[in-house]
Amino acid sequence: MPYRFLLLLLLGQPLLAVRAQTAPADTARDVALPEATVTGYGQRLPLRRTAAAIGVLDARAIQQFNPAALTQAVNTLPGVRLEERATASYRLSIRGSTLRSPFGVRNVKVYYNGIPFTEAGGSTPLNLLDPAFIGRLEMLKGPAGSVYGAGTGGVALFGTPEVAAGSRVAAGATVGSYGLRRSTLTAETSSATSSVRAQYAHQELDGYRQQSALQRDVFALDLRTVASPKTTLAAHLLYADISYQLPGGLTRAQFEADPRQARPGTATAPGTVAQQAFYASRTGLLGLTHGYAFTDRLDVQTTLYGSGTAIRTPYLVDYERNTGLGLGGRTALSYRTALAGRVLRLQGGAEYQAGFTNGRSYQNNGGTPGPLRYDDEITTTTGFVFAQADYSLPADLLLTVAASYNRLRYGIGRVSGVATPVGSYQFGRSFRPEVSPRVALLKEFGLNLSVYASVSTGFSPPTIDEIRPSDASLNGDLQAERGTSYEVGTRGQLLGQRLRYELNVFDFELRETIVSSTTDQGIVVFRNTGRTHQRGLEAALSGWLWQAAAVPAATAGPTTAAEPTGLRAWASYAYNDFRFGSYPSGGPDLAGNRLTGTAPHTLSAGLDFSEPHGFYVSPNLSHQARVVLNDANTAEAPGYWVFGARGGWRRTFSGHLETNLYAGLDNATDRRYSLGSDLNAFGGRYFQPAPGRAWYAGATVGWRF
């Protein structure tokens, strides 16, 4: 294991990316050191008292990068990779969880303002979230089923920005390479008891590659109010209308000859341009949250939501038209007391989701639907109950014990079809109940050092897209993955709290691993194989190289006394020794091969400079080592280094007029690489080229009342 790489890590963003805030007083002691409080496993403790690997980003960290995408900001978190195979076609990996995700987000549970954002069927439409709407992201790495249900990869908790006191309106615009045109509008107001925030974002892109244009409109409305001294209410509305073209994968020869081309046709099959391959969806989500404090020790929070979506996706063979409805909710009861003179926190609750989808597949005739192939009705119900206890032991130890009990059922009925006879199946399947426990122990050594160890288990059932691929078949034998994670880690501060660090090592053992492959018609199919051994190390460091005096509040422009200026550096690194265990492939035994789609080394680093007059600049670099592209390890994508920067000037005039002028450069050396390859692709069509050198520039103007 290359521990010498740690000597190169002078800084690490995830710990300083969080805007400082005063942690709430603990019953056992008052925390004097200002630091971030994280949601974590529902515990809401300071990060240093959380016995888990959690990466955190806030709006300030996201704004160091291109405003058109979340990719670069998320990839600063060690062990996390957000890939973009096509424009806005995201694929999220936490510790190698992309193995079974040819597209979209699977095996990672996502929440949006506390609302379950992952659908009941297991997929997550992450492309609906605009970067401007994200005020905070917490990434829980490893199985989190003890509180959040199915999924062995982890959990992503997205939150919209908090509304500052007063009222504000703002407008922004960005232009850039490859036809980037982007605009945002924001209106918000806040009082002592309530806040309202409305935001709209429009984005267009011609695309780096042929057949890769994008158009997206997103609207969000967030309302929060304190209805009484004991009652809080919140409502969150999200609507997204998105359409983007799908260029398809290239062979190595095509990638090297012209990375900007779309997948070409052959003598027997048309390409993505001829078939007008694209993805389009309209989605609405409404969530309501009610919080009630019975006493200062006992409170309950309940969230209910409903969603609707309509999707059109023509690809090489089929034209899918799906409509879906979803509903569900989550409730959590929290209680704090004392046991033997020490703090005991108890938490229990439940989550339920139901979904109905009408999935129709037609022949694709150049981007228009042809004859019907099949028409299915799909129902999904999933839910779990959970309980957790946190107990403060002697010697500054914190013990956490938690578990959940999970149920899942799919029902698929064929209403009509040509590809297969009507009534060819009426499929119903209930997966066996799963119990997902977690035990963690944390030890504090003062305010500047803590260490922890945890053991957790999780399971990840196949999604609807995996059981029912687009070739009209039904994979009823596909089993749920199950895994156990062992982890130890430490967090701390050095040099008078100027340097913060985080380090963890883990061993994740996964059974019934699901792997994917692609047919000659571009259809992705799935199967279970044996085991995988996913062992790794993650590190992050950050600190001030030089820090200026805080700007006095009366003359502050873009900063306040709580936001010091100066020069800060950060870096994060992950080492992944991910390998197949037993792998009965029907041919040679692939045991010991590297896990498909994962890099053994990833590194992100950068500087963050700001000065009292409002000028700022944030150069950055990203490195990924070579990635194997098939389970046999006979094909690889080369590693790469990518450099970029964003800088600008922001200032507030007379306490009312807010301005922010910025410009940036991505992939400054015009590196040719693939950010999200197709795994086990038929015919060697692995490569989804990332954009070349790209510039962008923009401005935001706001008025605060």
XYZ file of C-alpha atoms in Angstrom:
705
model
C 0.000 0.000 0.000
C 1.611 3.303 -1.104
C 1.590 5.186 2.165
C 4.331 7.434 0.811
C 1.614 9.235 -1.144
C 0.350 10.627 2.145
C 3.492 12.733 2.407
C 2.323 14.621 -0.678
C -0.972 15.569 0.916
C -0.481 18.963 2.440
C -4.189 19.758 2.633
C -7.683 18.298 2.190
C -10.850 20.064 1.214
C -13.637 18.054 2.794
C -12.815 19.203 6.313
C -12.373 22.907 5.555
C -15.004 22.986 2.825
C -17.636 23.203 5.542
C -18.478 26.708 6.669
C -17.684 26.974 10.363
C -20.558 27.089 12.772
C -20.777 26.635 16.505
C -21.593 23.076 17.444
C -24.524 22.643 19.823
C -23.743 21.953 23.447
C -23.576 18.288 24.333
C -25.229 17.170 27.545
C -21.945 15.729 28.767
C -19.789 18.773 27.862
C -19.885 22.096 26.066
C -17.984 22.118 22.780
C -15.987 25.324 22.693
C -14.272 24.764 19.330
C -16.294 26.077 16.350
C -16.762 23.288 13.834
C -19.294 21.701 11.524
C -22.235 19.670 12.731
C -23.183 16.829 10.398
C -26.415 14.901 10.042
C -24.530 11.622 9.754
C -26.675 8.710 10.879
C -29.308 11.116 12.195
C -27.138 11.921 15.211
C -26.399 15.597 14.418
C -23.037 15.592 16.177
C -19.812 17.464 15.452
C -17.875 15.730 12.692
C -15.058 14.814 15.087
C -17.598 12.904 17.262
C -19.102 10.938 14.351
C -17.787 7.374 14.037
C -18.049 7.143 10.263
C -16.310 8.228 7.074
C -18.277 11.287 5.954
C -17.298 13.753 3.247
C -18.886 17.202 3.368
C -19.238 19.987 0.796
C -21.017 23.312 1.117
C -21.969 25.950 -1.442
C -18.650 27.759 -0.993
C -16.719 24.631 -1.997
C -19.015 23.929 -4.951
C -18.523 27.499 -6.193
C -14.790 26.933 -6.638
C -15.558 25.022 -9.843
C -17.526 25.286 -13.079
C -21.152 26.183 -12.189
C -22.520 23.977 -14.978
C -21.837 20.607 -13.277
C -21.289 19.004 -9.872
C -18.610 16.609 -11.102
C -15.433 18.430 -10.098
C -16.619 19.463 -6.644
C -17.889 16.008 -5.672
C -14.680 14.371 -6.883
C -12.679 16.295 -4.273
C -14.076 13.877 -1.676
C -11.736 10.880 -1.247
C -13.325 7.575 -2.219
C -16.131 9.269 -4.179
C -16.304 9.544 -7.983
C -19.042 11.343 -9.899
C -18.751 10.430 -13.563
C -20.455 12.042 -16.565
C -20.653 9.548 -19.438
C -22.762 11.888 -21.564
C -23.714 15.482 -20.812
C -25.685 15.377 -17.507
C -25.717 11.557 -17.527
C -24.269 11.097 -14.049
C -22.939 7.920 -12.467
C -21.987 8.053 -8.788
C -19.470 5.667 -7.254
C -18.589 5.349 -3.578
C -15.786 2.873 -2.912
C -16.307 1.039 -6.191
C -20.098 0.891 -6.254
C -20.284 1.654 -10.024
C -19.556 -1.974 -10.916
C -23.239 -2.609 -11.700
C -24.150 0.915 -12.881
C -23.828 1.221 -16.660
C -25.751 4.495 -16.369
C -27.508 6.461 -13.654
C -27.026 6.156 -9.904
C -27.555 2.802 -8.223
C -26.499 1.224 -4.948
C -26.266 4.687 -3.345
C -29.238 6.044 -1.381
C -29.921 9.731 -2.040
C -31.989 12.202 0.000
C -33.004 15.742 -0.988
C -33.800 18.004 1.965
C -34.601 14.868 3.967
C -36.922 13.516 1.241
C -36.104 10.046 -0.159
C -34.861 10.965 -3.651
C -33.910 7.445 -4.707
C -36.938 5.816 -6.315
C -38.600 2.745 -4.841
C -37.189 0.738 -7.764
C -33.606 1.571 -6.755
C -32.553 4.212 -9.318
C -31.791 7.887 -8.639
C -32.351 10.716 -11.186
C -29.377 12.778 -10.020
C -29.378 14.726 -13.302
C -32.441 16.662 -12.053
C -30.417 18.598 -9.458
C -28.813 21.824 -10.632
C -25.529 22.778 -8.890
C -26.936 26.194 -7.946
C -29.595 24.491 -5.831
C -27.091 22.619 -3.656
C -26.147 24.355 -0.439
C -24.724 21.313 1.295
C -23.815 17.706 0.570
C -22.928 14.992 3.080
C -21.567 11.742 1.656
C -21.698 8.713 3.986
C -19.271 6.106 2.673
C -19.910 2.381 3.069
C -23.044 0.455 4.101
C -25.502 2.722 5.929
C -28.448 0.339 5.982
C -28.771 0.523 9.765
C -30.559 3.885 9.349
C -31.091 4.418 5.608
C -32.134 1.031 4.228
C -30.931 -0.771 1.102
C -27.577 0.088 -0.480
C -24.011 -1.032 0.166
C -22.297 1.942 -1.494
C -23.360 4.676 0.878
C -25.721 7.620 1.257
C -25.746 11.125 -0.253
C -27.639 13.818 1.684
C -28.331 16.890 -0.493
C -29.677 20.110 0.996
C -30.661 23.448 -0.541
C -28.984 26.655 0.712
C -30.037 28.262 3.963
C -31.724 31.656 3.600
C -29.937 34.532 5.340
C -31.895 37.114 7.317
C -33.647 39.737 5.204
C -34.747 39.638 1.578
C -32.740 39.214 -1.598
C -33.157 38.889 -5.356
C -30.363 37.830 -7.709
C -29.760 36.978 -11.351
C -26.803 35.256 -12.959
C -25.556 34.286 -16.409
C -22.720 32.080 -17.665
C -21.373 31.415 -21.167
C -18.589 29.104 -22.243
C -17.093 26.589 -24.623
C -19.135 24.137 -26.672
C -22.172 26.403 -26.673
C -22.652 26.708 -22.897
C -25.445 29.155 -22.045
C -26.689 29.298 -18.494
C -28.901 31.620 -16.448
C -30.259 31.619 -12.878
C -32.858 33.617 -10.964
C -33.251 33.635 -7.178
C -35.703 35.323 -4.799
C -35.619 34.706 -1.072
C -36.756 36.210 2.195
C -36.296 35.249 5.823
C -37.564 36.386 9.204
C -37.077 35.114 12.736
C -39.773 32.446 12.241
C -39.916 31.612 8.525
C -38.077 31.624 5.210
C -38.967 31.288 1.536
C -36.584 30.623 -1.326
C -37.521 30.310 -5.018
C -34.895 29.509 -7.630
C -34.875 28.836 -11.360
C -31.990 27.610 -13.505
C -31.812 27.219 -17.289
C -28.898 25.583 -19.066
C -28.124 24.811 -22.710
C -25.080 23.136 -24.210
C -24.241 22.200 -27.789
C -21.840 19.577 -26.460
C -18.241 18.544 -26.965
C -19.197 15.469 -28.961
C -21.543 14.980 -31.861
C -25.032 14.085 -30.569
C -24.410 15.485 -27.058
C -26.536 18.647 -26.768
C -28.351 19.463 -23.522
C -31.277 21.594 -22.417
C -32.428 21.703 -18.795
C -34.892 23.839 -16.824
C -35.186 23.377 -13.066
C -37.368 25.205 -10.554
C -37.217 24.795 -6.765
C -39.317 26.308 -4.002
C -38.368 25.859 -0.342
C -40.504 27.068 2.558
C -39.725 26.735 6.250
C -41.618 28.106 9.243
C -41.793 27.813 13.003
C -45.533 27.369 13.484
C -45.307 27.322 17.288
C -42.622 26.962 19.952
C -42.848 23.201 19.480
C -43.758 22.844 15.798
C -41.742 23.380 12.626
C -43.039 22.949 9.085
C -41.250 22.761 5.745
C -42.282 22.259 2.133
C -40.005 21.537 -0.832
C -41.109 21.606 -4.462
C -38.815 20.564 -7.298
C -39.671 20.511 -11.002
C -37.222 19.588 -13.751
C -37.564 19.423 -17.536
C -34.400 17.938 -19.009
C -33.358 16.640 -22.418
C -29.925 15.541 -23.567
C -28.577 13.561 -26.483
C -26.686 10.281 -26.112
C -23.526 9.999 -28.247
C -22.725 6.374 -27.290
C -19.465 4.569 -26.614
C -16.425 4.422 -28.903
C -13.793 1.787 -29.525
C -10.196 2.633 -28.689
C -9.390 3.253 -32.368
C -12.383 5.583 -32.743
C -11.497 7.371 -29.509
C -7.927 7.981 -30.628
C -8.937 9.021 -34.162
C -11.687 11.485 -33.211
C -13.005 11.663 -29.642
C -15.713 14.148 -30.687
C -17.580 11.713 -32.899
C -20.715 9.860 -31.839
C -20.973 6.094 -32.035
C -20.920 5.350 -35.788
C -23.212 2.895 -37.474
C -22.244 -0.395 -39.095
C -23.475 -2.387 -42.052
C -25.991 -4.140 -39.820
C -26.865 -1.500 -37.225
C -27.340 2.289 -37.325
C -25.408 4.605 -35.048
C -26.656 6.998 -32.391
C -26.979 9.945 -34.807
C -29.148 8.015 -37.267
C -31.295 6.749 -34.395
C -31.422 10.207 -32.733
C -30.554 8.709 -29.347
C -31.528 10.949 -26.435
C -32.982 11.054 -22.939
C -35.836 13.387 -21.975
C -37.850 13.605 -18.784
C -40.255 15.846 -16.899
C -40.351 15.285 -13.166
C -42.158 16.899 -10.264
C -41.468 16.254 -6.563
C -43.298 17.657 -3.532
C -42.211 16.932 0.019
C -43.726 18.089 3.316
C -41.920 17.862 6.663
C -43.434 18.262 10.135
C -41.317 18.465 13.271
C -42.676 18.443 16.790
C -40.783 18.711 20.078
C -42.745 17.078 22.885
C -40.060 18.173 25.356
C -36.472 19.354 25.118
C -35.498 15.657 25.203
C -38.109 14.078 22.913
C -38.944 15.117 19.345
C -40.252 13.561 16.134
C -39.794 14.529 12.497
C -41.977 13.173 9.697
C -41.632 13.688 5.941
C -44.196 12.747 3.293
C -43.645 13.080 -0.446
C -45.183 12.431 -3.833
C -43.567 12.451 -7.281
C -44.477 12.015 -10.922
C -42.293 11.576 -13.979
C -42.554 11.020 -17.721
C -39.490 9.722 -19.593
C -38.678 9.233 -23.281
C -35.492 7.415 -24.290
C -34.842 6.302 -27.872
C -31.610 4.358 -28.285
C -30.143 2.013 -30.869
C -32.996 -0.511 -31.012
C -35.821 0.515 -28.730
C -37.770 3.667 -27.941
C -38.880 3.622 -24.300
C -41.755 5.745 -23.003
C -42.262 5.429 -19.255
C -44.572 7.232 -16.859
C -44.259 6.763 -13.135
C -45.774 7.811 -9.834
C -44.119 7.560 -6.438
C -45.093 8.244 -2.866
C -43.678 7.565 0.533
C -42.424 8.986 3.757
C -40.009 8.767 6.619
C -40.429 9.368 10.330
C -37.796 9.457 13.075
C -38.332 9.762 16.825
C -35.392 10.983 18.901
C -35.014 10.848 22.668
C -32.169 11.959 24.911
C -31.775 10.889 28.515
C -29.168 9.853 31.066
C -28.210 6.321 32.053
C -25.848 5.772 34.978
C -25.037 9.460 34.824
C -24.044 9.396 31.153
C -25.725 10.611 27.969
C -27.903 8.131 26.090
C -29.478 9.080 22.763
C -32.152 6.845 21.265
C -33.529 7.065 17.763
C -36.137 4.952 16.002
C -38.310 5.254 12.959
C -39.498 3.874 9.664
C -39.424 4.627 5.955
C -41.834 3.475 3.240
C -41.855 3.932 -0.531
C -44.218 2.772 -3.261
C -43.921 3.231 -6.996
C -45.995 2.481 -10.068
C -44.524 2.607 -13.574
C -46.096 2.029 -16.961
C -43.158 1.017 -19.146
C -43.674 0.819 -22.894
C -41.060 -0.098 -25.475
C -41.362 0.566 -29.200
C -39.061 0.017 -32.125
C -36.899 3.100 -32.644
C -37.324 4.464 -36.155
C -34.777 7.259 -36.281
C -35.926 8.943 -33.089
C -39.652 8.290 -33.440
C -41.586 5.364 -31.930
C -42.407 2.494 -34.259
C -44.474 -0.659 -33.572
C -45.027 -1.565 -29.917
C -42.652 -4.193 -28.583
C -44.155 -4.600 -25.111
C -46.150 -2.747 -22.457
C -45.494 -3.543 -18.788
C -47.021 -2.372 -15.528
C -44.568 -2.358 -12.647
C -45.289 -1.921 -8.956
C -42.674 -1.616 -6.238
C -43.053 -1.422 -2.480
C -40.152 -1.125 -0.106
C -39.743 -0.147 3.513
C -37.815 -0.615 6.697
C -37.884 0.130 10.409
C -34.742 1.129 12.285
C -33.440 1.797 15.787
C -30.198 3.333 17.034
C -28.604 4.020 20.415
C -25.622 6.265 21.170
C -24.144 5.978 24.659
C -21.335 8.053 26.170
C -19.012 5.683 28.023
C -16.209 6.525 30.462
C -12.836 7.636 29.099
C -14.465 9.822 26.395
C -15.807 6.813 24.479
C -18.974 6.948 22.380
C -20.689 3.660 21.494
C -23.218 3.400 18.658
C -25.417 0.352 18.066
C -28.032 0.350 15.312
C -29.993 -1.985 13.042
C -32.793 -1.942 10.470
C -35.277 -4.535 9.227
C -35.969 -4.269 5.473
C -38.623 -5.551 3.051
C -38.925 -5.218 -0.747
C -41.358 -6.491 -3.369
C -41.540 -6.111 -7.148
C -44.554 -6.869 -9.320
C -44.310 -6.869 -13.133
C -47.183 -7.630 -15.459
C -47.128 -7.657 -19.274
C -50.227 -5.916 -20.582
C -49.474 -6.329 -24.278
C -46.523 -7.037 -26.477
C -45.109 -8.174 -29.780
C -41.606 -9.073 -28.636
C -43.168 -11.575 -26.242
C -46.767 -12.889 -26.123
C -49.379 -11.097 -24.050
C -49.527 -12.528 -20.565
C -46.164 -14.214 -21.075
C -45.442 -13.330 -17.494
C -47.110 -12.015 -14.404
C -44.065 -11.739 -12.195
C -44.089 -11.055 -8.489
C -41.105 -11.334 -6.219
C -40.583 -10.594 -2.552
C -36.958 -10.492 -1.468
C -36.230 -12.136 1.817
C -36.273 -9.776 4.818
C -32.880 -8.315 5.618
C -31.456 -7.112 8.940
C -28.636 -4.573 8.598
C -26.767 -3.925 11.877
C -23.988 -1.452 12.641
C -21.688 -1.124 15.667
C -19.233 1.739 16.079
C -16.944 2.965 18.865
C -15.287 6.389 18.979
C -12.584 7.637 21.350
C -11.801 11.336 21.849
C -8.372 12.591 22.897
C -9.297 16.170 23.709
C -10.778 18.531 21.142
C -8.112 17.957 18.493
C -8.083 14.192 17.969
C -10.568 11.338 17.720
C -10.322 7.763 16.462
C -13.097 5.333 15.626
C -13.800 1.786 14.502
C -16.990 0.378 12.999
C -18.498 -2.812 11.618
C -21.567 -2.541 9.405
C -23.497 -4.765 7.047
C -25.739 -3.929 4.143
C -27.617 -5.362 1.216
C -28.482 -4.037 -2.225
C -31.316 -5.708 -4.158
C -31.344 -5.555 -7.961
C -33.135 -2.541 -9.405
C -36.097 -2.753 -11.766
C -33.764 -1.900 -14.679
C -31.591 -4.887 -13.784
C -34.434 -7.381 -13.390
C -36.172 -6.064 -16.515
C -33.584 -5.052 -19.165
C -34.734 -3.369 -22.374
C -34.561 -6.544 -24.513
C -37.991 -7.660 -23.128
C -36.450 -10.424 -21.031
C -36.951 -10.983 -17.316
C -34.033 -11.794 -15.040
C -35.931 -13.412 -12.183
C -32.899 -15.248 -10.807
C -30.926 -12.114 -9.958
C -30.089 -12.016 -6.237
C -29.418 -9.146 -3.852
C -25.833 -8.241 -3.015
C -24.811 -8.530 0.629
C -21.694 -7.185 2.257
C -19.859 -6.418 5.482
C -17.572 -3.447 6.033
C -14.787 -3.122 8.631
C -13.363 0.365 9.098
C -11.034 2.359 11.352
C -10.328 6.058 11.078
C -9.079 9.217 12.730
C -9.655 12.963 12.527
C -7.682 15.744 14.081
C -6.093 19.195 14.017
C -2.460 20.269 14.209
C -0.396 23.446 14.278
C -2.796 25.391 16.436
C -5.812 24.145 14.511
C -4.421 25.517 11.211
C -4.082 22.032 9.724
C -6.912 19.503 9.696
C -6.610 15.910 8.620
C -8.714 12.806 8.177
C -7.570 9.238 7.528
C -9.448 5.951 7.325
C -8.845 2.403 6.131
C -11.558 -0.112 5.309
C -12.205 -3.668 4.172
C -15.532 -4.290 2.446
C -16.417 -7.909 1.657
C -19.253 -8.228 -0.865
C -21.135 -11.430 -1.757
C -23.402 -12.217 -4.737
C -21.782 -9.331 -6.586
C -23.836 -8.087 -9.549
C -21.879 -7.393 -12.733
C -23.056 -5.959 -16.050
C -22.240 -6.479 -19.717
C -23.477 -4.977 -22.987
C -24.853 -6.830 -26.018
C -24.144 -5.960 -29.651
C -27.375 -3.910 -29.694
C -26.287 -1.770 -26.744
C -28.559 -3.535 -24.240
C -27.114 -3.932 -20.755
C -27.724 -7.232 -18.971
C -26.797 -8.345 -15.453
C -25.843 -11.427 -13.481
C -24.533 -12.421 -10.066
C -21.002 -13.645 -9.641
C -19.061 -14.663 -6.550
C -17.356 -12.212 -4.187
C -15.313 -9.041 -4.212
C -12.686 -7.803 -1.744
C -12.703 -3.993 -1.591
C -9.917 -2.690 0.639
C -8.667 0.831 0.674
C -7.338 3.940 2.326
C -8.734 7.472 2.168
C -7.014 10.636 3.349
C -7.785 14.350 3.351
C -5.792 17.278 4.698
C -6.347 21.027 4.568
C -4.901 24.123 6.123
C -3.961 27.769 5.879
C -0.602 28.585 4.334
C -1.247 32.259 5.022
C -4.234 33.913 6.670
C -5.149 37.595 6.591
C -6.893 39.469 9.330
C -10.676 39.230 9.219
C -12.380 42.053 7.340
C -14.282 44.414 9.703
C -18.017 43.972 9.312
C -18.566 47.638 8.401
C -16.314 47.421 5.338
C -16.789 43.785 4.445
C -17.438 43.076 0.793
C -17.709 39.446 -0.223
C -16.530 38.234 3.157
C -17.483 38.717 6.780
C -15.560 38.376 10.015
C -16.570 34.698 10.033
C -14.928 34.138 6.632
C -11.213 34.937 6.872
C -9.182 35.608 3.768
C -5.773 34.304 2.811
C -4.274 31.297 1.066
C -5.526 27.841 1.873
C -4.441 24.574 0.286
C -6.203 21.228 0.238
C -5.797 17.721 -1.113
C -7.515 14.360 -0.907
C -6.281 10.912 -1.882
C -7.759 7.431 -2.137
C -5.999 4.100 -2.596
C -8.228 1.240 -3.756
C -7.187 -2.393 -3.762
C -10.484 -3.711 -5.165
C -10.404 -7.261 -6.517
C -12.685 -10.092 -7.448
C -12.735 -13.036 -5.063
C -14.368 -16.173 -6.373
C -15.671 -15.423 -9.886
C -17.180 -18.369 -11.785
C -17.426 -16.798 -15.243
C -18.033 -19.936 -17.272
C -14.456 -19.679 -18.552
C -11.163 -18.938 -16.803
C -11.443 -18.164 -13.104
C -11.155 -14.394 -12.727
C -10.396 -14.481 -8.993
C -7.769 -11.881 -8.114
C -8.531 -9.588 -11.046
C -8.951 -5.900 -10.363
C -12.503 -4.683 -9.971
C -13.870 -3.331 -13.221
C -14.255 0.431 -13.498
C -12.241 1.383 -10.391
C -8.904 3.191 -10.247
C -6.221 2.108 -7.746
C -5.274 5.767 -7.082
C -7.180 9.046 -7.205
C -5.891 12.435 -6.098
C -7.420 15.921 -5.979
C -5.633 19.046 -4.801
C -5.778 22.798 -5.093
C -5.376 26.258 -3.633
C -8.035 28.693 -2.461
C -6.864 32.315 -2.407
C -9.000 35.313 -1.434
C -8.151 38.843 -0.312
C -10.078 41.623 1.470
C -10.884 43.605 -1.695
C -12.825 40.684 -3.155
C -10.405 39.107 -5.618
C -10.150 35.313 -5.481
C -8.664 32.445 -7.464
C -8.858 28.666 -6.996
C -6.513 26.517 -9.118
C -7.007 22.763 -8.900
C -5.787 19.435 -10.232
C -7.282 15.949 -10.455
C -5.592 12.623 -11.102
C -6.970 9.170 -11.752
C -4.803 6.119 -12.389
C -5.598 3.663 -15.173
C -8.914 1.810 -14.986
C -9.623 -1.737 -16.144
C -12.628 -1.855 -18.465
C -13.654 -5.505 -18.378
C -13.798 -8.250 -15.792
C -11.056 -10.182 -17.593
C -8.712 -7.174 -17.160
C -7.661 -7.338 -20.821
C -8.584 -3.706 -21.599
C -7.628 -0.532 -19.758
C -8.316 3.187 -19.948
C -5.135 5.215 -19.402
C -4.719 7.365 -16.325
C -4.823 11.132 -16.547
C -4.007 14.440 -14.874
C -6.429 17.327 -15.377
C -5.770 20.963 -14.400
C -8.173 23.870 -14.058
C -8.876 27.108 -12.222
C -11.625 29.563 -11.377
C -11.131 33.152 -10.322
C -12.974 36.421 -10.088
C -14.030 39.411 -8.052
C -16.996 39.676 -5.691
C -18.074 42.565 -3.543
C -21.061 44.106 -1.796
C -21.674 47.838 -2.216
C -23.478 49.869 0.457
C -24.631 46.653 2.095
C -27.208 46.057 -0.664
C -25.720 45.505 -4.144
C -23.941 42.139 -4.427
C -21.691 41.432 -7.409
C -19.663 38.419 -8.464
C -17.698 38.357 -11.716
C -15.870 35.134 -12.529
C -14.118 33.137 -15.212
C -12.587 29.683 -15.332
C -10.731 27.100 -17.370
C -11.237 23.333 -17.284
C -8.870 20.669 -18.666
C -6.257 23.361 -19.299
C -3.819 20.988 -21.030
C -6.535 19.614 -23.346
C -6.046 16.104 -21.983
C -7.877 13.340 -23.866
C -9.580 11.032 -21.366
C -12.840 9.258 -20.589
C -14.806 10.392 -17.530
C -17.033 7.356 -17.090
C -16.271 4.398 -19.349
C -18.771 1.741 -20.421
C -17.830 -1.492 -18.630
C -17.701 -4.900 -20.338
C -18.955 -3.214 -23.505
C -19.597 -5.380 -26.567
C -17.129 -4.789 -29.399
C -14.746 -2.826 -27.165
C -16.943 0.310 -27.171
C -15.712 1.344 -23.741
C -14.886 5.012 -24.176
C -17.107 8.020 -23.427
C -14.746 10.960 -24.085
C -14.787 13.898 -21.680
C -14.687 17.487 -23.016
C -11.383 18.992 -24.080
C -10.084 22.370 -22.975
C -13.056 24.565 -22.024
C -13.486 28.125 -20.750
C -16.427 29.779 -19.055
C -17.239 33.257 -17.750
C -20.182 34.736 -15.947
C -21.621 37.214 -13.505
C -24.132 37.283 -10.668
C -25.824 40.460 -9.476
C -28.054 40.615 -6.419
C -29.851 43.172 -4.284
C -30.365 42.655 -0.584
C -33.180 44.512 1.164
